[in-house]
CSV table of C-alpha atoms in Angstrom, one decimal:
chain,number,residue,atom,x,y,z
X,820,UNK,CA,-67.5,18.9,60.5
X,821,UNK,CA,-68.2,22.6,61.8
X,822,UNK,CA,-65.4,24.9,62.3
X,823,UNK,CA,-64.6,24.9,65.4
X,824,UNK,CA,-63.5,27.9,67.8
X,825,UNK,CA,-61.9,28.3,71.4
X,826,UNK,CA,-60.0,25.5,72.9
X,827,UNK,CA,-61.1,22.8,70.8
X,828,UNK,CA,-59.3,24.8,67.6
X,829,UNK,CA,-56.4,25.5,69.6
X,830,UNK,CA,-56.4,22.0,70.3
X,831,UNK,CA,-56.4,20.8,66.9
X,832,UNK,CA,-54.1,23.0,65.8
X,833,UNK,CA,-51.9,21.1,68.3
X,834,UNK,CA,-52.5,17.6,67.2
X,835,UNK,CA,-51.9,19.0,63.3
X,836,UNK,CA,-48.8,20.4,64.4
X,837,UNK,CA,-47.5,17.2,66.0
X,838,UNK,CA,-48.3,15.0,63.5
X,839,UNK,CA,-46.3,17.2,61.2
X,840,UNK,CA,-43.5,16.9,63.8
X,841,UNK,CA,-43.9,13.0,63.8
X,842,UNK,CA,-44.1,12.8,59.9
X,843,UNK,CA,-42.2,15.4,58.4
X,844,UNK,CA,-45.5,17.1,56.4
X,845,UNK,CA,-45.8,20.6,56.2
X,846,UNK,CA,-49.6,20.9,54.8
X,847,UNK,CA,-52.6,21.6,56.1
X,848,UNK,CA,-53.9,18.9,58.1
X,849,UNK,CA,-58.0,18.6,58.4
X,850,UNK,CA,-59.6,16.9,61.5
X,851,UNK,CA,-61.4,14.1,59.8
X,852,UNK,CA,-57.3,13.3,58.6
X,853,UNK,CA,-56.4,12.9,62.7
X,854,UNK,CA,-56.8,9.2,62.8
X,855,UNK,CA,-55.2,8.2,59.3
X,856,UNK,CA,-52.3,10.4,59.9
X,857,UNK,CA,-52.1,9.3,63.4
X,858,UNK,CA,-51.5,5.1,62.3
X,859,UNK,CA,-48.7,6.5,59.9
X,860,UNK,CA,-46.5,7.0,62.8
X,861,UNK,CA,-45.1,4.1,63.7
X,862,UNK,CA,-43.2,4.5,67.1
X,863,UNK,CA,-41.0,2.5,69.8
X,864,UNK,CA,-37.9,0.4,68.5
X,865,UNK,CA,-37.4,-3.5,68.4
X,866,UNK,CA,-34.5,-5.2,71.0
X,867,UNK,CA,-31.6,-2.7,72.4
X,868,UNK,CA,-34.0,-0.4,71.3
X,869,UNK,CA,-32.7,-0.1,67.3
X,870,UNK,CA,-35.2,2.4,65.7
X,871,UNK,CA,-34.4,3.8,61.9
X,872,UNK,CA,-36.8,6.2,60.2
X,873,UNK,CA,-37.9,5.5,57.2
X,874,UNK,CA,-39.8,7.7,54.8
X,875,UNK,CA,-42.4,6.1,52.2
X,876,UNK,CA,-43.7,8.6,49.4
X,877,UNK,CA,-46.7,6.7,47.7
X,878,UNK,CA,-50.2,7.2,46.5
X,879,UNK,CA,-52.4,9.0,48.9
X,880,UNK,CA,-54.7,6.6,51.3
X,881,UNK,CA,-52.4,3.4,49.9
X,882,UNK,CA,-51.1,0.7,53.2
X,883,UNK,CA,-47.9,0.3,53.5
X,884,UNK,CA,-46.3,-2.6,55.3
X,885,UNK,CA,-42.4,-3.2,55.8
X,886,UNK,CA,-41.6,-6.3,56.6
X,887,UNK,CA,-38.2,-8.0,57.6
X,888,UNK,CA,-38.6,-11.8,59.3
X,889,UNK,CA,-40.8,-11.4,62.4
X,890,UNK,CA,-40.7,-7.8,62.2
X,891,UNK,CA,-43.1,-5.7,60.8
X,892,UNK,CA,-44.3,-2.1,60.5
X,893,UNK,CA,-47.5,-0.7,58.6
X,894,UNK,CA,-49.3,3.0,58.0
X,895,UNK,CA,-51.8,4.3,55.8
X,896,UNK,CA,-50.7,7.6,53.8
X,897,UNK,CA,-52.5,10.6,54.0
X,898,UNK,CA,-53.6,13.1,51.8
X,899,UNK,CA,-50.0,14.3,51.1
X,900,UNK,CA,-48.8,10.6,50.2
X,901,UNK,CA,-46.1,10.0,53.1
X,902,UNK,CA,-46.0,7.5,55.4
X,903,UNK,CA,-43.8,7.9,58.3
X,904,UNK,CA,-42.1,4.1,59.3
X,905,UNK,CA,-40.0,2.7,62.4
X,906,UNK,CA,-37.9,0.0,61.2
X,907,UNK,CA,-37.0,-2.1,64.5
X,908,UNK,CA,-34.1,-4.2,63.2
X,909,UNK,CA,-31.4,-4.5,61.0
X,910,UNK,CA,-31.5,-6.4,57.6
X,911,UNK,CA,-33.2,-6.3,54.0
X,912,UNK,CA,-36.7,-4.9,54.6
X,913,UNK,CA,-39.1,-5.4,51.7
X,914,UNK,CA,-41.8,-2.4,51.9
X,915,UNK,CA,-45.0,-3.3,50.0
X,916,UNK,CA,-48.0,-1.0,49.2
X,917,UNK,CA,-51.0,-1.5,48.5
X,918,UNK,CA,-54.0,0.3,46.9
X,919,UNK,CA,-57.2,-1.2,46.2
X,920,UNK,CA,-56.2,-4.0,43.8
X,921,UNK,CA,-52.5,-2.6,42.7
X,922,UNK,CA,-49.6,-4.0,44.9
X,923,UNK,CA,-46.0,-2.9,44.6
X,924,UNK,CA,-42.9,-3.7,46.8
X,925,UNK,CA,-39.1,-2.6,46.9
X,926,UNK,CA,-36.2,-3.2,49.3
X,927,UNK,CA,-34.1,-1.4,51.7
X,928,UNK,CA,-31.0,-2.6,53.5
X,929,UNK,CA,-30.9,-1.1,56.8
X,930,UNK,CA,-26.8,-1.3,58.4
X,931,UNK,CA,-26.7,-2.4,62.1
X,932,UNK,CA,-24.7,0.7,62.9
X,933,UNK,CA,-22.1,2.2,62.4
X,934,UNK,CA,-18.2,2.5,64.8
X,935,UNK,CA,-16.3,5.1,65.6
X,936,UNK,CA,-12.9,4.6,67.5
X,937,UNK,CA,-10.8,8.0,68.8
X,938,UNK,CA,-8.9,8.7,72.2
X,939,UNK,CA,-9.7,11.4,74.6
X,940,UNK,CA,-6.2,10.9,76.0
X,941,UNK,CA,-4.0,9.8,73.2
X,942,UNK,CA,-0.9,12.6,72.7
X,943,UNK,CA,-1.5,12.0,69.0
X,944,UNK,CA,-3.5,13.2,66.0
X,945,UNK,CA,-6.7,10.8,65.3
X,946,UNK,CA,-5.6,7.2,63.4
X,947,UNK,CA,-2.2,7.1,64.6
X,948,UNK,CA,-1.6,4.3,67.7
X,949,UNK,CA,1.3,4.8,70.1
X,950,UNK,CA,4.0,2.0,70.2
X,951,UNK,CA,5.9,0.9,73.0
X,952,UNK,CA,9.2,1.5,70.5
X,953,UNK,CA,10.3,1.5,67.1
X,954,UNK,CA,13.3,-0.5,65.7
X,955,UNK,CA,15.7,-0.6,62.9
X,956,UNK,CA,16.4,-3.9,61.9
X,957,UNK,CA,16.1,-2.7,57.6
X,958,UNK,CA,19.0,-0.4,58.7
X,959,UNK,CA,17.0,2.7,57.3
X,960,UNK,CA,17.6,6.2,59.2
X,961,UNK,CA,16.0,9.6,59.3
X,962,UNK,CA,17.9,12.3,57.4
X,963,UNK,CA,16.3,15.2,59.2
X,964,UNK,CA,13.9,14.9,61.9
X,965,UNK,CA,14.0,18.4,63.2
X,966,UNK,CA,16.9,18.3,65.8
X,967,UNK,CA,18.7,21.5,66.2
X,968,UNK,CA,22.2,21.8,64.3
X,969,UNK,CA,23.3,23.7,67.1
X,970,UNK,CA,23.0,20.8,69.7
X,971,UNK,CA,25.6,21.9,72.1
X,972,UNK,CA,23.1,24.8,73.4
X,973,UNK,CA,20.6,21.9,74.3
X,974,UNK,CA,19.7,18.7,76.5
X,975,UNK,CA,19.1,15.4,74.9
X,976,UNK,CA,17.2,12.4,76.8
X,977,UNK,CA,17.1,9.4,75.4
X,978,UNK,CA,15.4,5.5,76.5
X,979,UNK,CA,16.7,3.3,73.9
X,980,UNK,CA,18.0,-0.6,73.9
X,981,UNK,CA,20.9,-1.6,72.0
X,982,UNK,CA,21.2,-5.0,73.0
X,983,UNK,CA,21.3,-5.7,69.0
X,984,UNK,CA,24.4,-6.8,67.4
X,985,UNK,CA,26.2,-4.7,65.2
X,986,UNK,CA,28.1,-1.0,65.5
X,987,UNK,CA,26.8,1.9,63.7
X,988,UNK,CA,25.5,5.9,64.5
X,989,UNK,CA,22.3,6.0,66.7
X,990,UNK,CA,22.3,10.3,65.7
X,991,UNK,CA,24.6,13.0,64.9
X,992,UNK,CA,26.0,14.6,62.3
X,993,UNK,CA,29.6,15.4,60.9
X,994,UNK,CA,31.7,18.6,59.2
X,995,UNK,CA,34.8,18.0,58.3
X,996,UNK,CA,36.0,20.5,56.0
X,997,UNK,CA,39.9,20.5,54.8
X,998,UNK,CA,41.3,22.7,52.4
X,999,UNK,CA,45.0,23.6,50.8
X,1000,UNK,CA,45.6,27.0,49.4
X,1001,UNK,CA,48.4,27.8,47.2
X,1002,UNK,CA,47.2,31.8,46.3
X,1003,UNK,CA,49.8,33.2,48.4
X,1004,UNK,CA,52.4,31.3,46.8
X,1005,UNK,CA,53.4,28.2,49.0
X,1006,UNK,CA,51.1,25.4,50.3
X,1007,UNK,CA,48.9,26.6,53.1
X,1008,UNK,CA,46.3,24.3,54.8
X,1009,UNK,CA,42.9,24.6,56.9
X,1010,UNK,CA,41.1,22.6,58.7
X,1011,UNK,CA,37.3,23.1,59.9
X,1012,UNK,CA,35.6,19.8,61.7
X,1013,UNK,CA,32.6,20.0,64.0
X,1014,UNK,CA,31.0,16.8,65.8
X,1015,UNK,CA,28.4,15.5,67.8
X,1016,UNK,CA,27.4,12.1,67.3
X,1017,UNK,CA,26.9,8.7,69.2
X,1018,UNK,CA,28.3,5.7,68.1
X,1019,UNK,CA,27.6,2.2,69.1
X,1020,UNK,CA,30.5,0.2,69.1
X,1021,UNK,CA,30.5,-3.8,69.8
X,1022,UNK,CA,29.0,-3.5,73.9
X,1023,UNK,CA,30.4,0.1,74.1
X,1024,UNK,CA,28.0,3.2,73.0
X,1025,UNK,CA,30.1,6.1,72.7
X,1026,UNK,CA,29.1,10.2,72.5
X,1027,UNK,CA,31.6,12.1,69.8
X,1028,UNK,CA,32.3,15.5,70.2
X,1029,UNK,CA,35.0,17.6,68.4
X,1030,UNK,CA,35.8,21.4,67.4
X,1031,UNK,CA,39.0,22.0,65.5
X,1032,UNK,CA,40.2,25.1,64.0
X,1033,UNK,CA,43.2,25.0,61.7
X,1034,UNK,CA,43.8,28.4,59.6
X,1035,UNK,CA,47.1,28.6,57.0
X,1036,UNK,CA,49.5,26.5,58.6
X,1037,UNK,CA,52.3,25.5,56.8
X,1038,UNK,CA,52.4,21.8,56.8
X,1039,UNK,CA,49.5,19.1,56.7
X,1040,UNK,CA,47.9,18.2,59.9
X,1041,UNK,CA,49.1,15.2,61.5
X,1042,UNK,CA,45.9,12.7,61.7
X,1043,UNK,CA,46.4,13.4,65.2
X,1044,UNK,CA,45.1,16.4,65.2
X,1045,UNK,CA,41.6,15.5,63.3
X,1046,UNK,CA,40.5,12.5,66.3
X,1047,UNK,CA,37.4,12.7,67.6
X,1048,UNK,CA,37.7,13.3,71.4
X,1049,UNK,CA,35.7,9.8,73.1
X,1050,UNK,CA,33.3,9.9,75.9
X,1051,UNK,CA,32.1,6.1,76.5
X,1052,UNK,CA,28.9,5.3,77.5
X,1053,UNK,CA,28.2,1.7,79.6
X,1054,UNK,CA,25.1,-0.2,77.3
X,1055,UNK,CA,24.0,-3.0,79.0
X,1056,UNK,CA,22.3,-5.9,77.6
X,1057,UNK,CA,18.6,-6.1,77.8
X,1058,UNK,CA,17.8,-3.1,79.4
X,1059,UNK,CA,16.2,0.2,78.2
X,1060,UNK,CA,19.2,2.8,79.2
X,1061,UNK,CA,18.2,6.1,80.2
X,1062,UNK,CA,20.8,8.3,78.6
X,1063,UNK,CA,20.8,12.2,79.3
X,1064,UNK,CA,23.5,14.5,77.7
X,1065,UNK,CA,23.6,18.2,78.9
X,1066,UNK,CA,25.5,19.9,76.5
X,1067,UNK,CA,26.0,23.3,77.8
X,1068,UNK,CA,26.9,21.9,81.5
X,1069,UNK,CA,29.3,19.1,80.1
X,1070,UNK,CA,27.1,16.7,81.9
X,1071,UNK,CA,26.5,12.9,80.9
X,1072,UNK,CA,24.5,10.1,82.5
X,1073,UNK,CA,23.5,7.0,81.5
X,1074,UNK,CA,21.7,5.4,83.3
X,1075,UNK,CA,22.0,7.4,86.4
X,1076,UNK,CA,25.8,7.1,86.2
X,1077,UNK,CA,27.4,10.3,85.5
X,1078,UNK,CA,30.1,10.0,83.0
X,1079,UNK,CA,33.5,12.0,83.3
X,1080,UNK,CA,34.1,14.4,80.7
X,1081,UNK,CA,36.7,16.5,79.8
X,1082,UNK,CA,36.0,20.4,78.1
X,1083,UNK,CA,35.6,21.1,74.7
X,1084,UNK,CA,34.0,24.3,72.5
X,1085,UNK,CA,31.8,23.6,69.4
X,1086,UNK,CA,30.0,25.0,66.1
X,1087,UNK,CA,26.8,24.1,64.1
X,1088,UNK,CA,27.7,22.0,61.6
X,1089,UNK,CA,25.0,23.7,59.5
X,1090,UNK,CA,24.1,19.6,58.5
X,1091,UNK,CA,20.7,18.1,59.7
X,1092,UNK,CA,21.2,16.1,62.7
X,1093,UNK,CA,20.4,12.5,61.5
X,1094,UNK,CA,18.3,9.6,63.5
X,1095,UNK,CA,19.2,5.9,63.3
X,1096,UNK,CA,22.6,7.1,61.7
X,1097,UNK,CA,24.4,10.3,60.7
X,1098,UNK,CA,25.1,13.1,58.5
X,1099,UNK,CA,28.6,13.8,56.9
X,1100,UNK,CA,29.9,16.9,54.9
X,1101,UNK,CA,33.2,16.2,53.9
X,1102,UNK,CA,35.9,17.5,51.9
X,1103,UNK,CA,40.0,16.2,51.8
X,1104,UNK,CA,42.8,18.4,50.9
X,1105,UNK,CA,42.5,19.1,47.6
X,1106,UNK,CA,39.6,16.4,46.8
X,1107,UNK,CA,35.8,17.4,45.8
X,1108,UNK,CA,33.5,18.2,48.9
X,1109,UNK,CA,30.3,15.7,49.3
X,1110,UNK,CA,27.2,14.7,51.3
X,1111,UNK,CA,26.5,11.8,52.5
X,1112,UNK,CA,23.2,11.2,54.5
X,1113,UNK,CA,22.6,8.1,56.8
X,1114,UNK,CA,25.7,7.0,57.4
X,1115,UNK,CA,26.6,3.8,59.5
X,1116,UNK,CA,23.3,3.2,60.3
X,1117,UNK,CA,22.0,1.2,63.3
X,1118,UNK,CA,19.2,-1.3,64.8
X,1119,UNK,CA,18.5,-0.1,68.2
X,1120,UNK,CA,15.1,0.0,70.2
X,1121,UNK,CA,14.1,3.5,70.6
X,1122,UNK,CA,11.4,4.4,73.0
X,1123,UNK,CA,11.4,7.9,73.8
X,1124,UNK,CA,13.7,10.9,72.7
X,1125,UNK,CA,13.4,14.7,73.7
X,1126,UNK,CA,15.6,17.2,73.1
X,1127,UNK,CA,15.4,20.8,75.3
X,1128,UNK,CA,16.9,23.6,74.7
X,1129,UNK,CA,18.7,24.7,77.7
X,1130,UNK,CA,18.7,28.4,77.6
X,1131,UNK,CA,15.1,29.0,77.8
X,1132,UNK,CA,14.0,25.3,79.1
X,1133,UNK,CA,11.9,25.1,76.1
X,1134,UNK,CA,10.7,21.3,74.6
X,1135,UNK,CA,11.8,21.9,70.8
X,1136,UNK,CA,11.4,17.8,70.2
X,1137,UNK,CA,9.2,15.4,71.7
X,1138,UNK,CA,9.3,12.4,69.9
X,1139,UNK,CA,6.6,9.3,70.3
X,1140,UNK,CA,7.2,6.0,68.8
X,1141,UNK,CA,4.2,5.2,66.7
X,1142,UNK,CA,2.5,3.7,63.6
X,1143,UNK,CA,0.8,6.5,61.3
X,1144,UNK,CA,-3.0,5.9,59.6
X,1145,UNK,CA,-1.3,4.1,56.8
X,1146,UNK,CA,0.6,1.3,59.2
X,1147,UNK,CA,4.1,3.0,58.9
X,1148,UNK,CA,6.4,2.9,61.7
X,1149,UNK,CA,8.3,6.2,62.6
X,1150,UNK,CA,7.8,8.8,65.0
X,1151,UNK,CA,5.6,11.5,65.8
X,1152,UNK,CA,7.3,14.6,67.2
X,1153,UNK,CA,4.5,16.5,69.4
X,1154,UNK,CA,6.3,19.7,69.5
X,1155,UNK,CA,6.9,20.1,65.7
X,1156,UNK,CA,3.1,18.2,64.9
X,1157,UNK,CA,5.4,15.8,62.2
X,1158,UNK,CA,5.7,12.5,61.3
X,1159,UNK,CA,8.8,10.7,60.5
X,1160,UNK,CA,9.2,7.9,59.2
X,1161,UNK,CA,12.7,6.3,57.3
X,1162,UNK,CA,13.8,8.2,54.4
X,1163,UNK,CA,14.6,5.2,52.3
X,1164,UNK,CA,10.9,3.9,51.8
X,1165,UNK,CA,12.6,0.6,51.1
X,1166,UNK,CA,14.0,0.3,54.4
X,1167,UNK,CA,11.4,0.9,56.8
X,1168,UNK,CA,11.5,0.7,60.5
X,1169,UNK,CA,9.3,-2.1,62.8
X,1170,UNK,CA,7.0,-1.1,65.5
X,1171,UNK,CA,7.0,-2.7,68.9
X,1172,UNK,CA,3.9,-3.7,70.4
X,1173,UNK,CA,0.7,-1.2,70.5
X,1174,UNK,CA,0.5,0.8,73.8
């Protein structure tokens, strides 16, 4: 065929270079090759319209046909070898080529897709699913979820059930710190405690706050002197209480119900505040101070806790019942980005039902 000049070239240079888009080539493409290269291209897709490329690299001028049942899909490779396929269902394809008397066939296994599952408004990272609430029934606990130690500058609101039997520490921690000095001479004895914990106590659920200051007195506190001052708290049966403790403003509700207080001053305990149970620093007169984490530990429904700190009005925890990629139960907290779940891996918690 003459060369040809004007529109007609520019023309063919268009076909070539759509072919090329259609199959993926990159060579020169003469004009005798239009029609060859043209049946290569296999378009449209089969029902739903599922349409998977596939690629065939053979001898140049061989048929190929792929085949899967009732669908099938055939092209003649040009100069370059490729033929450019449209597979139009799922399944094992066998692809079978075939020049002059030589015939060769393989097999490709073509998926029916593929999923994908994420939340556009899901609080949490990507794999974890939001519960309604988490329980405690292994009697596990979380030794430090990333309360502040310095509570009493903060607000605490809490939706939890405790219609569970049983008594124990839903959070809190304890220190409790006596010591007896004889350097001066005689017997001189102090006393440090700091508290803040609630307690659930047979139908009762109880908030614990104490500060007591004892510095060289002469004689042993009394046991008097070391009680924990009481603030109960109504828990009814059945129902998810709405408890809110204001620390700074001495201001406790449960429920809507404001509960009477009566003053009191505090310090950190400088002890992680514990979930599910509490923290205890302890030392006697005279005895060995120790640790112990996750004491008295409960089974309560929690659904929701926040914690906000009251001189700035600043979130600081934000905690979302929840089961993490791997299946565990814990909670999320969405200020911090952290996941807890119980610190004894042998006593894990149980999620409610998926939200």
């Amino acid at each position: 065929m003459a060369e040809q000049t004007g529109p007609l070239k520019l023309l063919f240079k268009d076909i070539a270079h759509s072919i090329r888009q259609k199959d993926g080539s990159t060579g020169l493409i003469h004009a005798n090759d239009f029609p060859a290269r043209i049946l290569t291209i296999s378009t449209g897709g089969g029902a739903g319209g599922f349409a998977v490329p596939l690629t065939v690299t053979v001898d140049p001028g061989a048929v190929v046909t792929a085949a899967n049942g009732s669908e099938a899909v055939s092209g003649t490779a040009g100069e370059e070898g490729v033929v450019l396929l449209t597979l139009t269902a799922p399944g094992l394809w066998t692809v079978t080529g075939t020049l002059g008397d030589v015939e060769k066939s393989t097999t490709v296994e073509v998926a029916d897709g593929y999923s994908a599952k994420f939340s556009l408004t899901s609080r949490l990272p990507e794999g974890y699913i939001v519960v309604d609430y988490i329980s405690n029934p292994n009697l596990g606990y979380i030794q430090d979820a990333g309360i502040p130690e310095n509570i009493t500058g903060h607000t605490i609101d809490m939706q939890a059930d405790f219609s569970e039997s049983g008594s124990g520490s839903v959070m809190g921690n304890v220190y409790d710190y006596r010591r007896r000095s004889t350097a001066t001479g005689s017997a001189k004895y102090s006393c440090t405690q700091a508290v803040t914990y609630f307690y659930r106590y047979n139908s009762e659920l109880s908030l614990y706050m104490k500060q007591n200051f004892i510095f060289n007195q002469t004689s042993q506190p009394s046991s008097s002197l070391l009680n924990y001052n009481v603030f109960t708290l109504p828990s009814e049966s059945g129902v998810v209480n709405q408890i809110h403790a204001d620390f700074p403003n001495q201001l406790f509700r449960v429920n809507q119900e404001e509960i009477e207080t009566i003053e009191y001053t505090w310090k950190s305990t400088q002890y992680p505040f514990a979930l599910f149970a509490r923290n205890r620093y302890y030392a006697d007169f005279g005895a060995s101070a120790s640790t112990t984490y996750g004491m008295n530990p409960l089974n309560f429904k929690l659904y929701s806790l926040r914690v906000t700190e009251n001189a700035t009005g600043e979130l600081v925890n934000d905690f979302v019942p929840c089961k993490n990629p791997e299946g565990l139960a814990g909670l999320y907290d969405l200020v911090k980005e952290a996941f807890y779940s119980s610190t004894v891996a042998a006593k894990p918690f149980v999620a409610g039902p998926e939200i």
